[in-house]
GROMACS .gro file of C-alpha atoms in nm:
model
  369
    1THR     CA    1  -1.713   2.805 -12.715
    2VAL     CA    2  -1.418   2.821 -12.955
    3MET     CA    3  -1.085   2.734 -12.788
    4PRO     CA    4  -1.237   2.691 -12.440
    5PHE     CA    5  -0.897   2.649 -12.270
    6LEU     CA    6  -0.734   2.959 -12.421
    7ASP     CA    7  -0.578   3.166 -12.141
    8ARG     CA    8  -0.312   3.365 -12.332
    9LEU     CA    9  -0.397   3.601 -12.616
   10ASP     CA   10  -0.164   3.813 -12.832
   11LEU     CA   11  -0.338   4.050 -13.076
   12SER     CA   12  -0.053   4.300 -13.113
   13ASN     CA   13  -0.014   4.507 -13.431
   14ASN     CA   14  -0.369   4.458 -13.555
   15GLU     CA   15  -0.501   4.819 -13.552
   16LEU     CA   16  -0.802   4.717 -13.346
   17GLY     CA   17  -0.886   5.070 -13.241
   18ASN     CA   18  -1.163   5.139 -12.993
   19ASP     CA   19  -1.425   4.957 -13.203
   20GLY     CA   20  -1.217   4.641 -13.234
   21THR     CA   21  -1.140   4.656 -12.864
   22ALA     CA   22  -1.513   4.671 -12.786
   23LYS     CA   23  -1.572   4.358 -12.998
   24LEU     CA   24  -1.283   4.183 -12.824
   25THR     CA   25  -1.432   4.279 -12.489
   26ARG     CA   26  -1.763   4.122 -12.580
   27ALA     CA   27  -1.584   3.803 -12.679
   28ILE     CA   28  -1.388   3.794 -12.356
   29SER     CA   29  -1.705   3.850 -12.154
   30LYS     CA   30  -1.843   3.518 -12.284
   31ARG     CA   31  -1.549   3.330 -12.135
   32SER     CA   32  -1.651   3.272 -11.776
   33LYS     CA   33  -1.485   2.938 -11.702
   34VAL     CA   34  -1.124   2.995 -11.815
   35HIS     CA   35  -0.959   3.320 -11.709
   36LEU     CA   36  -0.710   3.505 -11.927
   37VAL     CA   37  -0.371   3.530 -11.761
   38ASP     CA   38  -0.175   3.701 -12.041
   39LEU     CA   39  -0.319   3.966 -12.275
   40ARG     CA   40  -0.109   4.159 -12.529
   41LEU     CA   41  -0.267   4.445 -12.721
   42SER     CA   42   0.045   4.635 -12.828
   43ALA     CA   43   0.029   4.879 -13.122
   44ASN     CA   44  -0.347   4.868 -13.179
   45ASN     CA   45  -0.433   5.238 -13.184
   46ILE     CA   46  -0.644   5.200 -12.871
   47GLY     CA   47  -0.760   5.526 -12.718
   48ALA     CA   48  -0.882   5.608 -12.370
   49GLY     CA   49  -1.232   5.485 -12.455
   50GLY     CA   50  -1.101   5.146 -12.560
   51VAL     CA   51  -0.888   5.124 -12.246
   52GLU     CA   52  -1.193   5.190 -12.028
   53THR     CA   53  -1.392   4.920 -12.210
   54ILE     CA   54  -1.129   4.649 -12.185
   55MET     CA   55  -1.020   4.727 -11.828
   56ASN     CA   56  -1.376   4.698 -11.695
   57LYS     CA   57  -1.400   4.345 -11.831
   58LEU     CA   58  -1.049   4.237 -11.729
   59LEU     CA   59  -1.138   4.294 -11.365
   60GLN     CA   60  -1.322   3.963 -11.380
   61HIS     CA   61  -1.012   3.773 -11.493
   62LYS     CA   62  -0.706   3.668 -11.297
   63LEU     CA   63  -0.469   3.849 -11.529
   64ILE     CA   64  -0.096   3.810 -11.465
   65SER     CA   65   0.050   4.003 -11.760
   66LEU     CA   66  -0.098   4.299 -11.951
   67SER     CA   67   0.073   4.475 -12.244
   68LEU     CA   68  -0.086   4.797 -12.371
   69ASP     CA   69   0.227   4.959 -12.510
   70MET     CA   70   0.237   5.171 -12.829
   71ASN     CA   71  -0.129   5.276 -12.822
   72SER     CA   72  -0.095   5.650 -12.746
   73PHE     CA   73  -0.392   5.673 -12.508
   74GLY     CA   74  -0.223   5.946 -12.304
   75ASP     CA   75  -0.282   6.054 -11.946
   76GLN     CA   76  -0.652   5.967 -11.947
   77GLY     CA   77  -0.590   5.610 -12.055
   78CYS     CA   78  -0.314   5.571 -11.796
   79GLN     CA   79  -0.545   5.699 -11.524
   80LEU     CA   80  -0.811   5.447 -11.630
   81VAL     CA   81  -0.557   5.166 -11.607
   82ALA     CA   82  -0.447   5.290 -11.264
   83ALA     CA   83  -0.807   5.296 -11.140
   84SER     CA   84  -0.841   4.923 -11.214
   85LEU     CA   85  -0.509   4.802 -11.075
   86GLN     CA   86  -0.610   4.764 -10.712
   87SER     CA   87  -0.876   4.513 -10.818
   88MET     CA   88  -0.629   4.305 -11.022
   89HIS     CA   89  -0.465   4.123 -10.733
   90GLN     CA   90  -0.256   3.881 -10.940
   91LEU     CA   91  -0.120   4.121 -11.203
   92ALA     CA   92   0.261   4.094 -11.206
   93ARG     CA   93   0.363   4.256 -11.538
   94LEU     CA   94   0.231   4.585 -11.676
   95ASN     CA   95   0.364   4.747 -11.994
   96LEU     CA   96   0.245   5.101 -12.075
   97SER     CA   97   0.540   5.207 -12.289
   98PHE     CA   98   0.508   5.462 -12.572
   99ASN     CA   99   0.162   5.589 -12.487
  100GLU     CA  100   0.226   5.966 -12.468
  101ILE     CA  101   0.173   5.955 -12.092
  102GLY     CA  102   0.266   6.275 -11.911
  103CYS     CA  103   0.302   6.386 -11.551
  104ARG     CA  104  -0.066   6.357 -11.460
  105GLY     CA  105  -0.089   5.999 -11.578
  106VAL     CA  106   0.240   5.897 -11.419
  107ASN     CA  107   0.153   6.060 -11.087
  108THR     CA  108  -0.183   5.879 -11.073
  109LEU     CA  109  -0.022   5.549 -11.167
  110MET     CA  110   0.248   5.584 -10.902
  111ARG     CA  111  -0.002   5.658 -10.625
  112THR     CA  112  -0.196   5.346 -10.720
  113LEU     CA  113   0.108   5.120 -10.752
  114VAL     CA  114   0.197   5.168 -10.386
  115GLY     CA  115  -0.099   4.948 -10.298
  116CYS     CA  116  -0.045   4.695 -10.580
  117GLU     CA  117   0.214   4.469 -10.425
  118SER     CA  118   0.184   4.196 -10.689
  119ILE     CA  119   0.349   4.408 -10.962
  120THR     CA  120   0.707   4.296 -11.036
  121TYR     CA  121   0.758   4.455 -11.381
  122LEU     CA  122   0.663   4.801 -11.509
  123GLY     CA  123   0.727   4.931 -11.861
  124LEU     CA  124   0.714   5.309 -11.910
  125SER     CA  125   0.959   5.356 -12.198
  126GLY     CA  126   0.885   5.633 -12.446
  127ASN     CA  127   0.680   5.843 -12.202
  128THR     CA  128   0.831   6.179 -12.106
  129LEU     CA  129   0.894   6.191 -11.731
  130LYS     CA  130   0.948   6.540 -11.599
  131ILE     CA  131   1.073   6.611 -11.249
  132SER     CA  132   0.731   6.576 -11.083
  133GLY     CA  133   0.676   6.236 -11.244
  134ALA     CA  134   1.023   6.125 -11.140
  135MET     CA  135   0.953   6.237 -10.783
  136ALA     CA  136   0.628   6.042 -10.772
  137MET     CA  137   0.807   5.737 -10.909
  138GLY     CA  138   1.084   5.775 -10.653
  139PHE     CA  139   0.846   5.766 -10.357
  140THR     CA  140   0.665   5.465 -10.502
  141LEU     CA  141   0.993   5.279 -10.558
  142ALA     CA  142   1.093   5.355 -10.200
  143GLN     CA  143   0.785   5.173 -10.069
  144HIS     CA  144   0.695   4.901 -10.321
  145PRO     CA  145   0.806   4.561 -10.186
  146ARG     CA  146   0.830   4.358 -10.508
  147LEU     CA  147   0.891   4.581 -10.813
  148GLU     CA  148   1.216   4.437 -10.950
  149GLU     CA  149   1.222   4.532 -11.319
  150LEU     CA  150   1.172   4.879 -11.468
  151ASP     CA  151   1.194   4.985 -11.835
  152MET     CA  152   1.242   5.360 -11.895
  153ASP     CA  153   1.412   5.390 -12.232
  154ASN     CA  154   1.356   5.719 -12.419
  155CYS     CA  155   1.195   5.896 -12.123
  156CYS     CA  156   1.401   6.218 -12.159
  157LEU     CA  157   1.512   6.204 -11.796
  158SER     CA  158   1.713   6.497 -11.663
  159GLN     CA  159   1.999   6.448 -11.419
  160ALA     CA  160   1.779   6.557 -11.129
  161ALA     CA  161   1.500   6.320 -11.242
  162GLN     CA  162   1.747   6.030 -11.251
  163CYS     CA  163   1.856   6.116 -10.897
  164HIS     CA  164   1.496   6.112 -10.773
  165ILE     CA  165   1.433   5.768 -10.922
  166ILE     CA  166   1.758   5.624 -10.788
  167ALA     CA  167   1.695   5.779 -10.446
  168GLY     CA  168   1.366   5.591 -10.436
  169ILE     CA  169   1.524   5.261 -10.535
  170ILE     CA  170   1.798   5.277 -10.273
  171SER     CA  171   1.559   5.407 -10.004
  172ASN     CA  172   1.359   5.085 -10.020
  173ARG     CA  173   1.433   4.872  -9.713
  174TRP     CA  174   1.466   4.556  -9.923
  175VAL     CA  175   1.595   4.707 -10.252
  176PRO     CA  176   1.394   4.462 -10.466
  177MET     CA  177   1.501   4.629 -10.793
  178LYS     CA  178   1.718   4.396 -11.003
  179LYS     CA  179   1.698   4.528 -11.359
  180MET     CA  180   1.645   4.878 -11.497
  181THR     CA  181   1.682   5.023 -11.846
  182GLY     CA  182   1.687   5.386 -11.958
  183PHE     CA  183   1.995   5.523 -11.782
  184GLN     CA  184   2.293   5.412 -11.580
  185ALA     CA  185   2.229   5.396 -11.207
  186ALA     CA  186   2.593   5.436 -11.101
  187PRO     CA  187   2.648   5.809 -11.188
  188PRO     CA  188   2.348   5.938 -10.988
  189MET     CA  189   2.436   5.700 -10.705
  190VAL     CA  190   2.784   5.850 -10.700
  191ALA     CA  191   2.635   6.201 -10.698
  192LEU     CA  192   2.411   6.104 -10.404
  193GLY     CA  193   2.700   5.953 -10.211
  194ALA     CA  194   2.564   5.598 -10.229
  195LEU     CA  195   2.864   5.476 -10.432
  196ASP     CA  196   3.232   5.562 -10.438
  197VAL     CA  197   3.360   5.755 -10.739
  198ASN     CA  198   3.571   5.459 -10.848
  199GLN     CA  199   3.251   5.249 -10.880
  200HIS     CA  200   3.087   5.471 -11.143
  201HIS     CA  201   3.141   5.207 -11.413
  202LEU     CA  202   2.928   4.938 -11.241
  203SER     CA  203   2.624   4.798 -11.420
  204ASN     CA  204   2.275   4.865 -11.288
  205GLU     CA  205   2.245   4.509 -11.165
  206GLU     CA  206   2.572   4.539 -10.971
  207CYS     CA  207   2.469   4.873 -10.818
  208PHE     CA  208   2.140   4.735 -10.692
  209ARG     CA  209   2.306   4.421 -10.560
  210LEU     CA  210   2.554   4.629 -10.358
  211ARG     CA  211   2.276   4.835 -10.202
  212ARG     CA  212   2.071   4.523 -10.133
  213ASP     CA  213   2.367   4.359  -9.960
  214GLU     CA  214   2.422   4.671  -9.750
  215GLN     CA  215   2.057   4.676  -9.645
  216MET     CA  216   2.072   4.307  -9.553
  217LYS     CA  217   2.377   4.373  -9.337
  218THR     CA  218   2.182   4.643  -9.155
  219ILE     CA  219   1.892   4.407  -9.092
  220LEU     CA  220   2.123   4.129  -8.973
  221GLN     CA  221   2.298   4.373  -8.740
  222TRP     CA  222   1.959   4.470  -8.596
  223MET     CA  223   1.863   4.105  -8.545
  224GLU     CA  224   2.193   4.015  -8.379
  225THR     CA  225   2.188   4.318  -8.150
  226ASN     CA  226   1.830   4.248  -8.050
  227ARG     CA  227   1.908   3.880  -7.981
  228ALA     CA  228   2.208   3.974  -7.767
  229ALA     CA  229   1.997   4.222  -7.569
  230LYS     CA  230   1.735   3.957  -7.498
  231LEU     CA  231   2.001   3.707  -7.390
  232ARG     CA  232   2.152   3.958  -7.150
  233GLY     CA  233   1.809   4.028  -7.007
  234ALA     CA  234   1.733   3.656  -6.961
  235SER     CA  235   2.072   3.567  -6.811
  236GLY     CA  236   2.009   3.765  -6.489
  237SER     CA  237   2.363   3.901  -6.494
  238SER     CA  238   2.468   4.184  -6.270
  239ASN     CA  239   2.396   4.438  -6.538
  240GLY     CA  240   2.087   4.255  -6.659
  241SER     CA  241   1.856   4.505  -6.496
  242GLN     CA  242   2.022   4.774  -6.703
  243ALA     CA  243   1.999   4.583  -7.032
  244GLN     CA  244   1.846   4.804  -7.296
  245TYR     CA  245   1.635   4.667  -7.578
  246LEU     CA  246   1.653   4.842  -7.915
  247THR     CA  247   1.480   5.176  -7.919
  248PRO     CA  248   1.332   5.331  -8.233
  249GLU     CA  249   1.613   5.584  -8.225
  250PHE     CA  250   1.875   5.309  -8.235
  251VAL     CA  251   1.699   5.132  -8.522
  252SER     CA  252   1.699   5.463  -8.706
  253SER     CA  253   2.069   5.513  -8.651
  254ILE     CA  254   2.174   5.176  -8.794
  255ASN     CA  255   1.932   5.216  -9.085
  256ASP     CA  256   2.066   5.559  -9.164
  257VAL     CA  257   2.193   5.684  -9.498
  258HIS     CA  258   2.398   5.981  -9.386
  259GLY     CA  259   2.323   6.084  -9.032
  260MET     CA  260   1.958   6.185  -9.023
  261PRO     CA  261   1.679   5.976  -8.863
  262SER     CA  262   1.511   5.742  -9.112
  263GLN     CA  263   1.233   5.546  -8.944
  264ASN     CA  264   1.049   5.481  -9.271
  265ALA     CA  265   1.092   5.489  -9.647
  266TYR     CA  266   0.969   5.849  -9.667
  267LEU     CA  267   1.233   5.979  -9.428
  268ARG     CA  268   1.507   5.771  -9.588
  269MET     CA  269   1.402   5.919  -9.920
  270LEU     CA  270   1.426   6.272  -9.781
  271GLY     CA  271   1.777   6.192  -9.666
  272TRP     CA  272   1.892   6.117 -10.020
  273LEU     CA  273   1.691   6.398 -10.182
  274SER     CA  274   1.870   6.659  -9.977
  275LYS     CA  275   2.174   6.592 -10.199
  276ILE     CA  276   2.001   6.635 -10.536
  277PRO     CA  277   2.072   6.964 -10.717
  278PHE     CA  278   1.761   7.147 -10.841
  279ASP     CA  279   1.704   7.149 -11.215
  280GLU     CA  280   1.615   7.465 -11.409
  281ASP     CA  281   1.236   7.424 -11.385
  282GLU     CA  282   1.257   7.383 -11.009
  283LEU     CA  283   1.483   7.685 -10.972
  284ASN     CA  284   1.233   7.897 -11.165
  285THR     CA  285   0.957   7.778 -10.932
  286LEU     CA  286   1.174   7.854 -10.630
  287ARG     CA  287   1.246   8.202 -10.762
  288LYS     CA  288   0.874   8.275 -10.797
  289TYR     CA  289   0.810   8.132 -10.450
  290PHE     CA  290   1.080   8.321 -10.263
  291TYR     CA  291   1.038   8.648 -10.453
  292ASP     CA  292   0.657   8.638 -10.465
  293ALA     CA  293   0.653   8.689 -10.841
  294ASP     CA  294   0.345   8.569 -11.028
  295GLY     CA  295   0.421   8.378 -11.346
  296GLY     CA  296   0.063   8.347 -11.473
  297GLU     CA  297  -0.279   8.215 -11.389
  298GLY     CA  298  -0.276   7.920 -11.152
  299ASP     CA  299   0.043   8.011 -10.969
  300ARG     CA  300  -0.152   8.105 -10.656
  301GLY     CA  301  -0.374   7.877 -10.451
  302SER     CA  302  -0.694   7.968 -10.269
  303ASP     CA  303  -0.486   8.072  -9.968
  304GLY     CA  304  -0.305   8.335 -10.174
  305TYR     CA  305   0.034   8.163 -10.158
  306ILE     CA  306   0.241   8.057 -10.456
  307ASN     CA  307   0.183   7.691 -10.543
  308LEU     CA  308   0.487   7.465 -10.526
  309LYS     CA  309   0.410   7.251 -10.825
  310LEU     CA  310   0.723   7.044 -10.861
  311ARG     CA  311   0.870   6.926 -10.533
  312GLY     CA  312   0.560   7.003 -10.332
  313ASP     CA  313   0.603   6.952  -9.961
  314LEU     CA  314   0.978   6.903 -10.005
  315LEU     CA  315   1.016   7.260 -10.125
  316ALA     CA  316   0.784   7.380  -9.850
  317ALA     CA  317   1.018   7.217  -9.599
  318LEU     CA  318   1.327   7.402  -9.722
  319ASP     CA  319   1.519   7.554  -9.437
  320ALA     CA  320   1.629   7.916  -9.417
  321ASP     CA  321   1.986   7.837  -9.524
  322VAL     CA  322   1.871   7.710  -9.863
  323ALA     CA  323   1.646   8.010  -9.912
  324ASP     CA  324   1.932   8.245  -9.825
  325GLU     CA  325   2.164   8.063 -10.065
  326ILE     CA  326   1.919   8.114 -10.352
  327ARG     CA  327   1.874   8.481 -10.263
  328ASP     CA  328   2.250   8.529 -10.254
  329ALA     CA  329   2.287   8.365 -10.594
  330LEU     CA  330   2.015   8.591 -10.740
  331PRO     CA  331   2.042   8.923 -10.550
  332VAL     CA  332   1.826   9.113 -10.801
  333PHE     CA  333   1.507   8.963 -10.937
  334ALA     CA  334   1.280   9.155 -11.172
  335GLY     CA  335   1.028   8.880 -11.237
  336ASP     CA  336   1.178   8.760 -11.567
  337THR     CA  337   1.151   8.382 -11.558
  338THR     CA  338   1.303   8.335 -11.905
  339VAL     CA  339   1.659   8.381 -11.782
  340SER     CA  340   1.857   8.058 -11.791
  341VAL     CA  341   1.939   7.930 -11.446
  342GLY     CA  342   2.220   7.679 -11.402
  343LEU     CA  343   2.404   7.508 -11.119
  344ASP     CA  344   2.678   7.689 -10.932
  345LEU     CA  345   2.973   7.455 -10.985
  346ASP     CA  346   3.166   7.628 -10.709
  347HIS     CA  347   2.915   7.497 -10.454
  348LEU     CA  348   2.893   7.140 -10.578
  349ASP     CA  349   3.081   6.863 -10.401
  350ASP     CA  350   3.346   6.659 -10.581
  351LYS     CA  351   3.113   6.367 -10.658
  352SER     CA  352   2.853   6.590 -10.823
  353LYS     CA  353   3.124   6.765 -11.029
  354PHE     CA  354   3.250   6.425 -11.139
  355TRP     CA  355   2.908   6.321 -11.263
  356LEU     CA  356   2.835   6.653 -11.438
  357ALA     CA  357   3.174   6.650 -11.610
  358GLY     CA  358   3.115   6.298 -11.737
  359THR     CA  359   2.770   6.391 -11.870
  360GLU     CA  360   2.895   6.701 -12.051
  361SER     CA  361   3.175   6.510 -12.221
  362ALA     CA  362   2.926   6.246 -12.336
  363GLN     CA  363   2.690   6.508 -12.483
  364SER     CA  364   2.951   6.731 -12.647
  365PRO     CA  365   2.954   6.549 -12.988
  366ALA     CA  366   2.576   6.587 -13.015
  367ARG     CA  367   2.595   6.957 -12.939
  368GLY     CA  368   2.864   7.011 -13.195
  369ALA     CA  369   2.652   6.836 -13.455
   0.00000   0.00000   0.00000
C-alpha cells in the first residue's frame, strides 16, 4: 500500500466530479488499517451522487474533520451527509459552505445534528437560510452541548432569521458558542432584551461570554441553594421539618429569561421567540391562516386546515391577542398576498426600534446606489 500511514488527505480544487470521487472511494476502501481523520474535498464539483458514494465509505473511518464546501450538491447532498452523521461518532468539524443548500437540506441537517454531540464546528456560509431554516437552526443550537463555532457568511439572513439563531444560542443552558461569523450578535440580542442598548457594540465573542457567565451564575445559585437546603434538613433545627428542597418550579424561576417557566431548552427558546417580530413571509402566511384565504396548491393539509409552513407549531400556539392584533392591523383582506406588509413601528419597543434604525442607516447607501 502506498503511504500506509496517511491519515490526512487534501484534494481540494481538483475538479474530481462524481467519477473522480468514485475512484477516490475505491482507493480509500483499500485502506483498512489506518483510518482517515481529516478529508478535504473542497471545490471539486461533486454532486449528490458523489456525496452518497464517499459518505458510505467514510462511515468505516474515524473521521474528525470533513470539508465538502464549494461543491454545489444542493439539498439532496446535504440530506445524504446528514443521514451519515449519526454513525460518525468522532466527527468534530463539518464544512458544507457554498453548496446551494436550501431550507429542506438545512432542516434535515439540523434535526440530525441534535444527536451528534461530537460536532464543535459547522460551516454553512454561502447557503441561503430563510426563516424556516433559521428556526430549525435555532432549536438545534438551543440543545447542542458542544457546538462552539459557526460560519454563516453570505447567508442572506433577515433580521427575524438572525433573532431566531441568536435565541437558540442564548437558550442553551451552557452557551457553548464561542465564535460566529455572518452577522453581529449584539443587535438581535438587544432587540430580544438579552443585552442592554449600550452594549450593542460588543463583539460576538463578548456577547456569548456574557450570556455564558450569566448562565453559570444561575447554575451556581441553584447549587448553593440546594446545598443550603440539605444542610438545614440535616441539622435538625426547629424549622428543619419545614425545610423545602428545590422544586421544579423554583428551578424554572431562577433559570428564567423573562418571567415564563423554562424547564428545558425548548421552553427557554419559546420565551425569547415571543419577542421576535414576524418578517414579511410569515405575515403573509399568518394572513392566509387567519383569513382562510388559499394562496395556491399545497396550502391546505389533509385535514382541510391551512398549513403553517414557516413557524409551524409556534404559529399554531399564537394566543387570541396576537390574532386580534393582526386583524386590527389589516381590517379588510381581499386575498391579495402581493401587498407589502411591514412592521408597525408604533407597536415596537424601544430596543427593537433602536436595532431597526441602526440597520436602515447601514443599508441606506446601498439603496441609494
